[in-house]
Coordinates of C-alpha atoms (C1' of nucleotides) in Angstrom, one line a residue:
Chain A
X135 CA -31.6 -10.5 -25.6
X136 CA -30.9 -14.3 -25.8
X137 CA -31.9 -16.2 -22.8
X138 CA -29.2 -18.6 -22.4
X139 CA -26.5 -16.2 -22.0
X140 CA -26.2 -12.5 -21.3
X141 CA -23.6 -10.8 -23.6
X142 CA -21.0 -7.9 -22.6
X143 CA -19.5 -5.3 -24.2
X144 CA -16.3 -3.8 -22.8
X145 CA -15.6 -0.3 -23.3
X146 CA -12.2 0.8 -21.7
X147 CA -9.1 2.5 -23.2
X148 CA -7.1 0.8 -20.4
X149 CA -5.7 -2.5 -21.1
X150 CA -5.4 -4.0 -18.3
X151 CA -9.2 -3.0 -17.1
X152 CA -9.9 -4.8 -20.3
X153 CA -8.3 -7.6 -19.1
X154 CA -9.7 -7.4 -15.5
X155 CA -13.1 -7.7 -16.5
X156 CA -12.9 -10.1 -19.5
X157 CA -11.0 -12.4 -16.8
X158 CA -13.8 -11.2 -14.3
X159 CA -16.6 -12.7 -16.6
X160 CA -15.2 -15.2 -18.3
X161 CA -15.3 -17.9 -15.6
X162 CA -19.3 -17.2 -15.8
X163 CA -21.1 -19.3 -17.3
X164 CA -23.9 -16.8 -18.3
X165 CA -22.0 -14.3 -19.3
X166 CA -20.3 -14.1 -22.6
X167 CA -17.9 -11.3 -24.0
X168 CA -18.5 -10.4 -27.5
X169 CA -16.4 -7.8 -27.6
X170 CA -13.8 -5.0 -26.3
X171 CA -13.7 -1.5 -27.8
X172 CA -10.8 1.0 -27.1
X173 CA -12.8 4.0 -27.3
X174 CA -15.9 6.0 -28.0
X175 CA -16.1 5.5 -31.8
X176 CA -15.4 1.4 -31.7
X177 CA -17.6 1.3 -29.1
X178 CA -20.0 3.0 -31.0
X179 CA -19.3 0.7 -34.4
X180 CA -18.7 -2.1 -31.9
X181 CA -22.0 -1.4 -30.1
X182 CA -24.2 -1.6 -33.6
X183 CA -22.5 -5.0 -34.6
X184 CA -22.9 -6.7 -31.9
X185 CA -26.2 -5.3 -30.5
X186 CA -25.1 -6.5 -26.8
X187 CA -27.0 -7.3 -23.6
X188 CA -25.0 -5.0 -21.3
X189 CA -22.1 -2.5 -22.2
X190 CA -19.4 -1.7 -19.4
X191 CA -18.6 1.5 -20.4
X192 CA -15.6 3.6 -18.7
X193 CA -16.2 7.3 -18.2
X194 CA -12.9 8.2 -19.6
X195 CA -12.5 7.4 -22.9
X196 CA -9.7 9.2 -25.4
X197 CA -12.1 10.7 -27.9
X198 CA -15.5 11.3 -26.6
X199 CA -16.4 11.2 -22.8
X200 CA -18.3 7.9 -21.4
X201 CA -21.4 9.6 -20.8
X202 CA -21.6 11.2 -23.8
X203 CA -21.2 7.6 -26.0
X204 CA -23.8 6.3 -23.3
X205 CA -26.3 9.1 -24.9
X206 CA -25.7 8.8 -28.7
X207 CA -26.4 4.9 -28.3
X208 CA -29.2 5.5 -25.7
X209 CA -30.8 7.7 -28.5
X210 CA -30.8 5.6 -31.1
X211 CA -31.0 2.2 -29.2
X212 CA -33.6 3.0 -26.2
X213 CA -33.8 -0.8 -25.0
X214 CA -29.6 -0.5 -24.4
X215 CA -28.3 -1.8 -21.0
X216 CA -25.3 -0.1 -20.3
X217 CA -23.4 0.3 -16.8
X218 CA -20.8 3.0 -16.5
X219 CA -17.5 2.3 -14.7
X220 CA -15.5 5.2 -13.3
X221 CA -12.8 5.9 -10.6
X222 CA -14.8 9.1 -10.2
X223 CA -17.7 8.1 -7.8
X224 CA -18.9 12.0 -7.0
X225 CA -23.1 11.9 -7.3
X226 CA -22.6 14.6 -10.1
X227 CA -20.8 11.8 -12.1
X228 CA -23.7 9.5 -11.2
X229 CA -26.2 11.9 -11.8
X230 CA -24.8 12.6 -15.1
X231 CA -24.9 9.1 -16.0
X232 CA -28.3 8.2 -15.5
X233 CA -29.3 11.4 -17.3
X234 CA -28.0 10.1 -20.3
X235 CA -29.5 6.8 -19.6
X236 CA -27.5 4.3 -18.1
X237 CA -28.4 1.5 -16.4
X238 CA -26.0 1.6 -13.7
X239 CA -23.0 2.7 -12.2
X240 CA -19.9 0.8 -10.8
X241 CA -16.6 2.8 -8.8
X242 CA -13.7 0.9 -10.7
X243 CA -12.9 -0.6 -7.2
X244 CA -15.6 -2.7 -7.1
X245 CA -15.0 -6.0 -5.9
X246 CA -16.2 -9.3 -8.2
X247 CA -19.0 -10.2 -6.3
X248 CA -20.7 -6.7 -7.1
X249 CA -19.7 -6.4 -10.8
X250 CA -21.3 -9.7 -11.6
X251 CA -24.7 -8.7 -9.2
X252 CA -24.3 -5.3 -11.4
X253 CA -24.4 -7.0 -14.5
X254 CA -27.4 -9.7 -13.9
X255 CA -29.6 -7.2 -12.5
X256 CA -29.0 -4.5 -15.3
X257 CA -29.6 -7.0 -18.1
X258 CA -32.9 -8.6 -16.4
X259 CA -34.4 -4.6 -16.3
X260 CA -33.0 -3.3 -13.0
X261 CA -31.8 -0.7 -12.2
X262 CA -27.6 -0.7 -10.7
X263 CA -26.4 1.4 -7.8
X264 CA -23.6 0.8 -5.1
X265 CA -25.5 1.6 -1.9
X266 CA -23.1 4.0 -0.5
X267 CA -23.4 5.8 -4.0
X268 CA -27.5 5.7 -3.3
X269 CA -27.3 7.5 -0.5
X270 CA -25.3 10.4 -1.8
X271 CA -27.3 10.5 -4.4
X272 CA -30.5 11.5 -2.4
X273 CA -28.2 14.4 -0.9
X274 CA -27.1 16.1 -3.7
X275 CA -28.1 19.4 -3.4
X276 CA -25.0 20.2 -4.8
X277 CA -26.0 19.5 -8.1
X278 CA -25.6 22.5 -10.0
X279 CA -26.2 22.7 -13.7
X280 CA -23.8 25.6 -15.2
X281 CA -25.3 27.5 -18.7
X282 CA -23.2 26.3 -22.2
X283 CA -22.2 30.0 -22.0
X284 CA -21.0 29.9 -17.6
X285 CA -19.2 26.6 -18.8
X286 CA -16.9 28.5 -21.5
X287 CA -15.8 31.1 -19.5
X288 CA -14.8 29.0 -16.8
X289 CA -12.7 26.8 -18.9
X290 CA -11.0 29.9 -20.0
X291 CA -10.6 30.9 -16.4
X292 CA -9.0 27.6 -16.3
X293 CA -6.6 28.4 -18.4
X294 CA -5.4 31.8 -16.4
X295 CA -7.0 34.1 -18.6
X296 CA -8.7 37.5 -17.0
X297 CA -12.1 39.1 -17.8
X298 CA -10.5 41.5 -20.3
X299 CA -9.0 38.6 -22.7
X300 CA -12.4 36.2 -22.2
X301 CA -14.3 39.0 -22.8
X302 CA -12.1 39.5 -26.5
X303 CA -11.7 35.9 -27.2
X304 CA -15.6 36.0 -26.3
X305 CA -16.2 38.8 -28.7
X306 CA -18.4 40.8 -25.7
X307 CA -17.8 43.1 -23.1
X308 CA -16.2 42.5 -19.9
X309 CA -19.0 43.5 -18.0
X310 CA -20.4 40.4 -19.6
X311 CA -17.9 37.8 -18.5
X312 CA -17.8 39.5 -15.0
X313 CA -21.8 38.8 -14.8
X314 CA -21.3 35.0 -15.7
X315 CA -18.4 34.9 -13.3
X316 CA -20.9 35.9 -10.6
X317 CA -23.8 33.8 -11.7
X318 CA -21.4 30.5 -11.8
X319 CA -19.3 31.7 -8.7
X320 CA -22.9 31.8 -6.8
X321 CA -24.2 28.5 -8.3
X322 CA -21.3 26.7 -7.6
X323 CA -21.2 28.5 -4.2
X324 CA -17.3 29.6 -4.6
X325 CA -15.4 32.2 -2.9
X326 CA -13.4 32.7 -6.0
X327 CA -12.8 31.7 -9.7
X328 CA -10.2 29.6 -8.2
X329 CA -12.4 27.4 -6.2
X330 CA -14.9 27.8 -9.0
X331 CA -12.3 26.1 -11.0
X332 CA -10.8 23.1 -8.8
X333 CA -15.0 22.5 -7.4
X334 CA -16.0 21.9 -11.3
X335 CA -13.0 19.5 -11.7
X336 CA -13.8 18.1 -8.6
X337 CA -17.4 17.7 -9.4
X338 CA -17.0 16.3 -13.3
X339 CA -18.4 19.8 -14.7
X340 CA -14.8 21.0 -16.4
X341 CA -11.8 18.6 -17.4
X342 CA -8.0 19.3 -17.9
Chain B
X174 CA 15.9 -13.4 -6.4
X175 CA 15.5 -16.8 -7.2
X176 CA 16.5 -17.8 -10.3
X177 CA 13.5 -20.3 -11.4
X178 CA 11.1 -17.5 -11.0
X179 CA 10.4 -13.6 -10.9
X180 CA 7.9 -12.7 -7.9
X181 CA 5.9 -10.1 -8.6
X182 CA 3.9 -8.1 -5.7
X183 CA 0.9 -5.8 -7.3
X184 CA 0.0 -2.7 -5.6
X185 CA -3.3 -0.9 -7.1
X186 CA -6.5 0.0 -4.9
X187 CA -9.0 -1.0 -8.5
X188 CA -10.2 -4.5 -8.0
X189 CA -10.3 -4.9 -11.7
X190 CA -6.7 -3.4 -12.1
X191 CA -5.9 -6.2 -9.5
X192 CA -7.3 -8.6 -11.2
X193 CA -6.4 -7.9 -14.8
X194 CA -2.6 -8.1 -13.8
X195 CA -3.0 -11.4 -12.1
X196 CA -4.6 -13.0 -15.2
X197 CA -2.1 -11.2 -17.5
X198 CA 0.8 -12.7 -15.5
X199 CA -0.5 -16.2 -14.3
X200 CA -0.3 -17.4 -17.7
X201 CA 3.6 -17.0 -17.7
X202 CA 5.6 -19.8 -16.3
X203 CA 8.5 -17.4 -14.9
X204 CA 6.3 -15.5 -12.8
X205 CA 4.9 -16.1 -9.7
X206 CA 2.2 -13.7 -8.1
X207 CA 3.1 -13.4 -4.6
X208 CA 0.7 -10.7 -3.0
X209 CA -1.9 -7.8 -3.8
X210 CA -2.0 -4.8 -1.9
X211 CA -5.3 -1.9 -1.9
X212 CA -3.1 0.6 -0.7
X213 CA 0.4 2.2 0.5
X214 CA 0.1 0.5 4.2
X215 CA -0.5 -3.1 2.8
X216 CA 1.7 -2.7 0.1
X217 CA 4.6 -1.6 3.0
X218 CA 3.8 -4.7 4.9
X219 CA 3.8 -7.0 2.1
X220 CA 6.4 -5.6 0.4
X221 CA 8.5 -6.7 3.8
X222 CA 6.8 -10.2 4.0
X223 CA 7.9 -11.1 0.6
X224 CA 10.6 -9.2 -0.6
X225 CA 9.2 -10.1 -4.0
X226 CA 11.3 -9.4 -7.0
X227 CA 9.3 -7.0 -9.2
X228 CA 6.6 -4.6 -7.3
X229 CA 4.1 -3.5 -9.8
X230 CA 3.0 -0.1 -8.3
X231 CA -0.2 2.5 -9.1
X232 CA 0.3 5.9 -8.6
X233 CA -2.5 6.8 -7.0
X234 CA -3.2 5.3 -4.1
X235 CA -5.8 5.9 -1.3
X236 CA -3.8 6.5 1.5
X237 CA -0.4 7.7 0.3
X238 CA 0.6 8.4 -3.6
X239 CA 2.5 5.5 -5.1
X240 CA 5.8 7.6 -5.7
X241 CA 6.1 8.2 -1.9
X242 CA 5.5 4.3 -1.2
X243 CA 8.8 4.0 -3.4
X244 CA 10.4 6.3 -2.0
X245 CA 9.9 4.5 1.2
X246 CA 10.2 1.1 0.2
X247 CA 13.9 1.9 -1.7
X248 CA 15.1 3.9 1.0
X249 CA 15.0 0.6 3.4
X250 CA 15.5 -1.7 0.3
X251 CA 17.9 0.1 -2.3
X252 CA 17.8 -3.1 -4.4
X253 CA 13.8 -2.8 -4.8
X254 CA 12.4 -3.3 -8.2
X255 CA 9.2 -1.4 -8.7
X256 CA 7.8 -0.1 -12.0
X257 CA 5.4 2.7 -11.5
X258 CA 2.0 2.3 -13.3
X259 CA -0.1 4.9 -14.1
X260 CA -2.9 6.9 -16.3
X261 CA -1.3 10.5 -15.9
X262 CA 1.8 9.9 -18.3
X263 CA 3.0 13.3 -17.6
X264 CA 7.6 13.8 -18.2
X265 CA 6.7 15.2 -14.7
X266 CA 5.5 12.0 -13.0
X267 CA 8.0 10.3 -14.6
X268 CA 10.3 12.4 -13.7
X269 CA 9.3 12.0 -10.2
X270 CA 8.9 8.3 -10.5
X271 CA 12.2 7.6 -11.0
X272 CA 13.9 10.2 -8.6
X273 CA 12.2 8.4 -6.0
X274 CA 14.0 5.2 -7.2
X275 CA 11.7 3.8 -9.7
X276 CA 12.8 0.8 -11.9
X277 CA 10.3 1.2 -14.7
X278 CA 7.3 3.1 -15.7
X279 CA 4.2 1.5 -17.4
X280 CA 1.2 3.4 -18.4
X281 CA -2.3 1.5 -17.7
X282 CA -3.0 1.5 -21.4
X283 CA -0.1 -0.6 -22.0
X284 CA -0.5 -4.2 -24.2
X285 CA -0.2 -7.2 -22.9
X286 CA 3.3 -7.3 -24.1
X287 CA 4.8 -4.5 -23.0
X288 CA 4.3 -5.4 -19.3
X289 CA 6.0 -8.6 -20.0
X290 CA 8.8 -7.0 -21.2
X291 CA 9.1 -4.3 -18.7
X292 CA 8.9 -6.6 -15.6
X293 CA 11.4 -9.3 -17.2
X294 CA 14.0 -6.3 -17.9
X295 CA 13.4 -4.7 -14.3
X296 CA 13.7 -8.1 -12.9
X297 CA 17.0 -8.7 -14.8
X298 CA 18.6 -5.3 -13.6
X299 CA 17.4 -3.3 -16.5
X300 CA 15.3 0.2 -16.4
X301 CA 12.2 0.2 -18.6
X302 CA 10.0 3.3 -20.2
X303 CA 8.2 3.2 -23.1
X304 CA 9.6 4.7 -25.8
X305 CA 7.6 7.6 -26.2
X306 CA 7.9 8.5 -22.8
X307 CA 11.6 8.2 -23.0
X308 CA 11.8 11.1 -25.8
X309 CA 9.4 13.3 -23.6
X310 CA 11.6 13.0 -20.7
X311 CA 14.4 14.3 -22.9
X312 CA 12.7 17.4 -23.4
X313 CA 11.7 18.0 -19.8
X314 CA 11.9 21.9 -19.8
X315 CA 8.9 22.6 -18.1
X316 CA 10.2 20.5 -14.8
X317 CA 10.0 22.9 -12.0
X318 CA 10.1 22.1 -8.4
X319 CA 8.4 24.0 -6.1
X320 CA 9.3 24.1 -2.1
X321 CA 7.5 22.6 0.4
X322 CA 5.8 25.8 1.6
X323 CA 5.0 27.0 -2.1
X324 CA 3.3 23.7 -2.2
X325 CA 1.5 24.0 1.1
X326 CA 0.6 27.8 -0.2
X327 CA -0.5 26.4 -3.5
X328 CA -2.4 23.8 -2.0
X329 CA -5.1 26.2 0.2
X330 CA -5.3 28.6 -3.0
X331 CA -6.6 25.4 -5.2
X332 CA -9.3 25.7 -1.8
X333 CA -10.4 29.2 -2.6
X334 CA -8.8 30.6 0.0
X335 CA -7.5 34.3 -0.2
X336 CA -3.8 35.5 0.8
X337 CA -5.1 36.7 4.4
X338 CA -6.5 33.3 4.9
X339 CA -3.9 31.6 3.9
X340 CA -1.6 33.7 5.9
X341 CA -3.8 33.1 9.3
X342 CA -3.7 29.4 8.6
X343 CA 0.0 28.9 8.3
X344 CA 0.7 31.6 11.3
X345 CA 2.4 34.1 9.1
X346 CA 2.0 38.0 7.5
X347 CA 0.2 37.7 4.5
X348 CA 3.2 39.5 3.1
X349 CA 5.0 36.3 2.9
X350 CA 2.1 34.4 1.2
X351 CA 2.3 37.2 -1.7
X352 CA 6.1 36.2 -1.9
X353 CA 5.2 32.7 -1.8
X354 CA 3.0 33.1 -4.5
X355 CA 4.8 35.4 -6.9
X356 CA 7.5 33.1 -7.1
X357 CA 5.2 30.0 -7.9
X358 CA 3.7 31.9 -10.4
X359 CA 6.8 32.9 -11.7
X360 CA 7.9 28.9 -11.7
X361 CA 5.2 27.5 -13.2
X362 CA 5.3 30.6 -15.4
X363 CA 1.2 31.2 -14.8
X364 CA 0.0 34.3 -15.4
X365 CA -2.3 34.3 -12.2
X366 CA -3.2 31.9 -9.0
X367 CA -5.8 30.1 -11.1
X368 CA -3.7 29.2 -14.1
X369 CA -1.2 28.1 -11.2
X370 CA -3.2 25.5 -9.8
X371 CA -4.4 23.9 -12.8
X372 CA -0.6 23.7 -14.4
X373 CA 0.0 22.0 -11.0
X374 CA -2.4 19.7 -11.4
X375 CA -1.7 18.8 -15.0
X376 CA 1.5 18.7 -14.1
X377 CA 1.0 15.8 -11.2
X378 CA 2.4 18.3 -8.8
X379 CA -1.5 18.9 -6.5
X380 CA -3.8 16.7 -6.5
X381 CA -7.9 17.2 -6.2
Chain C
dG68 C1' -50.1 35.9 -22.8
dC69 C1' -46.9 35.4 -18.9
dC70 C1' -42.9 33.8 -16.7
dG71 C1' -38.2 32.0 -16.1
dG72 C1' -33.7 31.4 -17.7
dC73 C1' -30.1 33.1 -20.5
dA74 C1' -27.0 36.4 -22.5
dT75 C1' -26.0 40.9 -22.9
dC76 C1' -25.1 45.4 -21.1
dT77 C1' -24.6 49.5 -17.5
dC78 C1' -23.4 51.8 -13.3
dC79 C1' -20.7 52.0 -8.4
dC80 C1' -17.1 50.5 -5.2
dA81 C1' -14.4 48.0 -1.6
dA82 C1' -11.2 44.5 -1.4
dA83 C1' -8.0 41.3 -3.4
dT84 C1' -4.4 40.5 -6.5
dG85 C1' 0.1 40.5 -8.4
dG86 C1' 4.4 43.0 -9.8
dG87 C1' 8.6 45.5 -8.4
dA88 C1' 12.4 46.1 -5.3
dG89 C1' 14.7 45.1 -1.3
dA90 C1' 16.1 43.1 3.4
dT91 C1' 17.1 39.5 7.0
dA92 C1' 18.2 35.0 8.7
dA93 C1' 18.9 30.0 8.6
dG94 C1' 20.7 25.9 6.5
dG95 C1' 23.2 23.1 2.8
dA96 C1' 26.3 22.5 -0.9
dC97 C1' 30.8 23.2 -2.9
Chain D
dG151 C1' 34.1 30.9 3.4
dT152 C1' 30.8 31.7 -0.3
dC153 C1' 26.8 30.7 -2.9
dC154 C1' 22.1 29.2 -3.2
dT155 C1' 17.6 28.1 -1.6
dT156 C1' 14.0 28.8 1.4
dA157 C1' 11.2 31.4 4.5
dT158 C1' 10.2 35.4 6.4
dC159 C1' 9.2 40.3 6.3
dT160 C1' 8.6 45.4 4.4
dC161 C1' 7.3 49.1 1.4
dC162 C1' 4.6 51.0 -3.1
dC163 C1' 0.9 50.9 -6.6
dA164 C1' -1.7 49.8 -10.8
dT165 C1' -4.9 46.4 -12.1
dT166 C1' -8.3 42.9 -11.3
dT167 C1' -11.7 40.9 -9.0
dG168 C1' -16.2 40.2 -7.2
dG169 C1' -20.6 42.0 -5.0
dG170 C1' -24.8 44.9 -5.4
dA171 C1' -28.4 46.5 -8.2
dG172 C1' -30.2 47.4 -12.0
dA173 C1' -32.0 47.0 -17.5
dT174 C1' -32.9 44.9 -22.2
dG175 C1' -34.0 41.4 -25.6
dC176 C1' -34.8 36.6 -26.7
dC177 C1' -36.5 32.1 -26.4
dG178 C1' -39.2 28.2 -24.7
dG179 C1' -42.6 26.2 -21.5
dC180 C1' -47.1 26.3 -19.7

DNA sequence: GCCGGCATCTCCCAAATGGGAGATAAGGAC
DNA sequence: GTCCTTATCTCCCATTTGGGAGATGCCGGC
């Protein structure tokens, strides 16, 4: 971490985000872009040549999901700085990030003035939340962590399938599926695998 | 239209969106930024304050989707050119796009380039996809449209709500839901009320 | 060792779901 | 006028769903 200037990695599959933040920065004089990847894996590569100050990483990437690039570098690079951008601000998203150890977390409609006080406090050790983002965070009872096994038959639920056909695809016995249908139904406190399915989309759990 | 330069009006609620499209165009010398709206209301009331040549539209807006904006905005102003930028790069919001009176469509990954070229052709009285989108909309069998109360129907079943509920909600025998349903299932060709909502949503027809 | 979480299985049973078939009425398109 | 779509309703009925209340074996943490 050079003292004279802070540098940024981007990490967005979306051009023109790219371009929004690299114009964002670049009239900073402290700040200095070494590099934009397109997804996980150049961000990855991109991430180990160029050993940045802070990496603005978007949740949705084309191959691998945000958070989990955050946690592959995190593991191997402890002392990274990386701030997540997504459009999805739900406090499970948040949550998720900071598990895997980012830094901080911006909504992608964050004006200037906060991406900039986002990226100075995250590379000088702080921590970055948007205050509105704080507060839901302390609230989240709704945080709900669904078993590998719960997470697989939803997605199959997902896809229309019924008990009988999970329970074959699954190689077990209905019974089965219909007991983590009620163990995920109750966590996620749905009325119905239908709800189950549209609150786990909603809260980041499941994607389409 | 003047002739010396194309104005250009940029609807998107993302800052860095915003911001990433005025420093893509301001380097060209035949196009003038004229406004940036956050949303379906500002983009109405600019849209009439400037009458700019090119509108460069999101989809997803906070107050109203970006396709009904258009809709709007060409049914007062048939000779309104707006290209239609988005992430979901669905045939089906395509589709959609240009039935409400699109010009163009531009996915947010596009290059630099490629938005050049699409807002030069609109502006010249030309339509613009990308190719690849162009072939897809060719083969746009799985295009379906579903009635307004299928849609309001589908809507309260992606909330976990069950036919009675639905039926007490919308004033009606729950009879009439079942028919509802059955024939959305048999549109979206979903072999129950789950796989339903989530072709609908991959499909851009519900949103979360 | 004990306990909690997970995955697996077994009953029972009321309620919801979805398919089939058909009917009526209103409004628009051709 | 006829045809089509939409919305409304009515039967019937097999299958599915989801809740309740268990039990077993396994693994990891304390």
């Amino acid at each position: 971490m050079r003292s004279t200037s802070i540098s940024v990695l981007v990490v967005d599959d979306h051009f023109m985000i790219r371009l929004g933040l690299v114009s964002a920065l670049s009239q900073e004089s402290d700040l200095e872009i070494v590099g934009g990847a397109r997804n996980g894996q150049e961000a990855l590569e991109m991430f180990e040549t160029f050993r940045p100050d802070v990496t603005l990483m978007d949740g949705i990437l084309p191959d691998i999901h945000g958070v989990e690039v955050t946690r592959r570098i995190v593991s191997s690079h402890p002392d990274a700085r990386i701030i997540l951008i997504s459009i999805n601000e739900t406090a499970e998203d948040v949550h998720r990030a900071m598990e895997a150890g980012a830094w901080g977390y911006l909504p992608k409609s964050s004006e200037h003035r906060l991406l900039l006080e986002a990226i100075r406090s995250v590379a000088s050790g702080g921590r970055y939340l948007p205050p509105e983002i704080q507060s839901r965070l302390a609230e989240r009872s709704l945080y709900v962590s669904l078993s590998d096994r719960e997470l697989e038959v939803l997605r199959l639920v997902a896809k229309g399938k019924a008990n009988k056909e999970i329970a074959e695809e699954l190689g077990v016995g209905e019974g089965t599926i219909k007991t983590h249908l009620k163990h995920l139904l109750s966590k996620l406190e749905a009325p119905d695998r239908t709800r189950a399915v549209t609150l786990a989309i909603e809260r980041g759990l499941l994607r389409l």
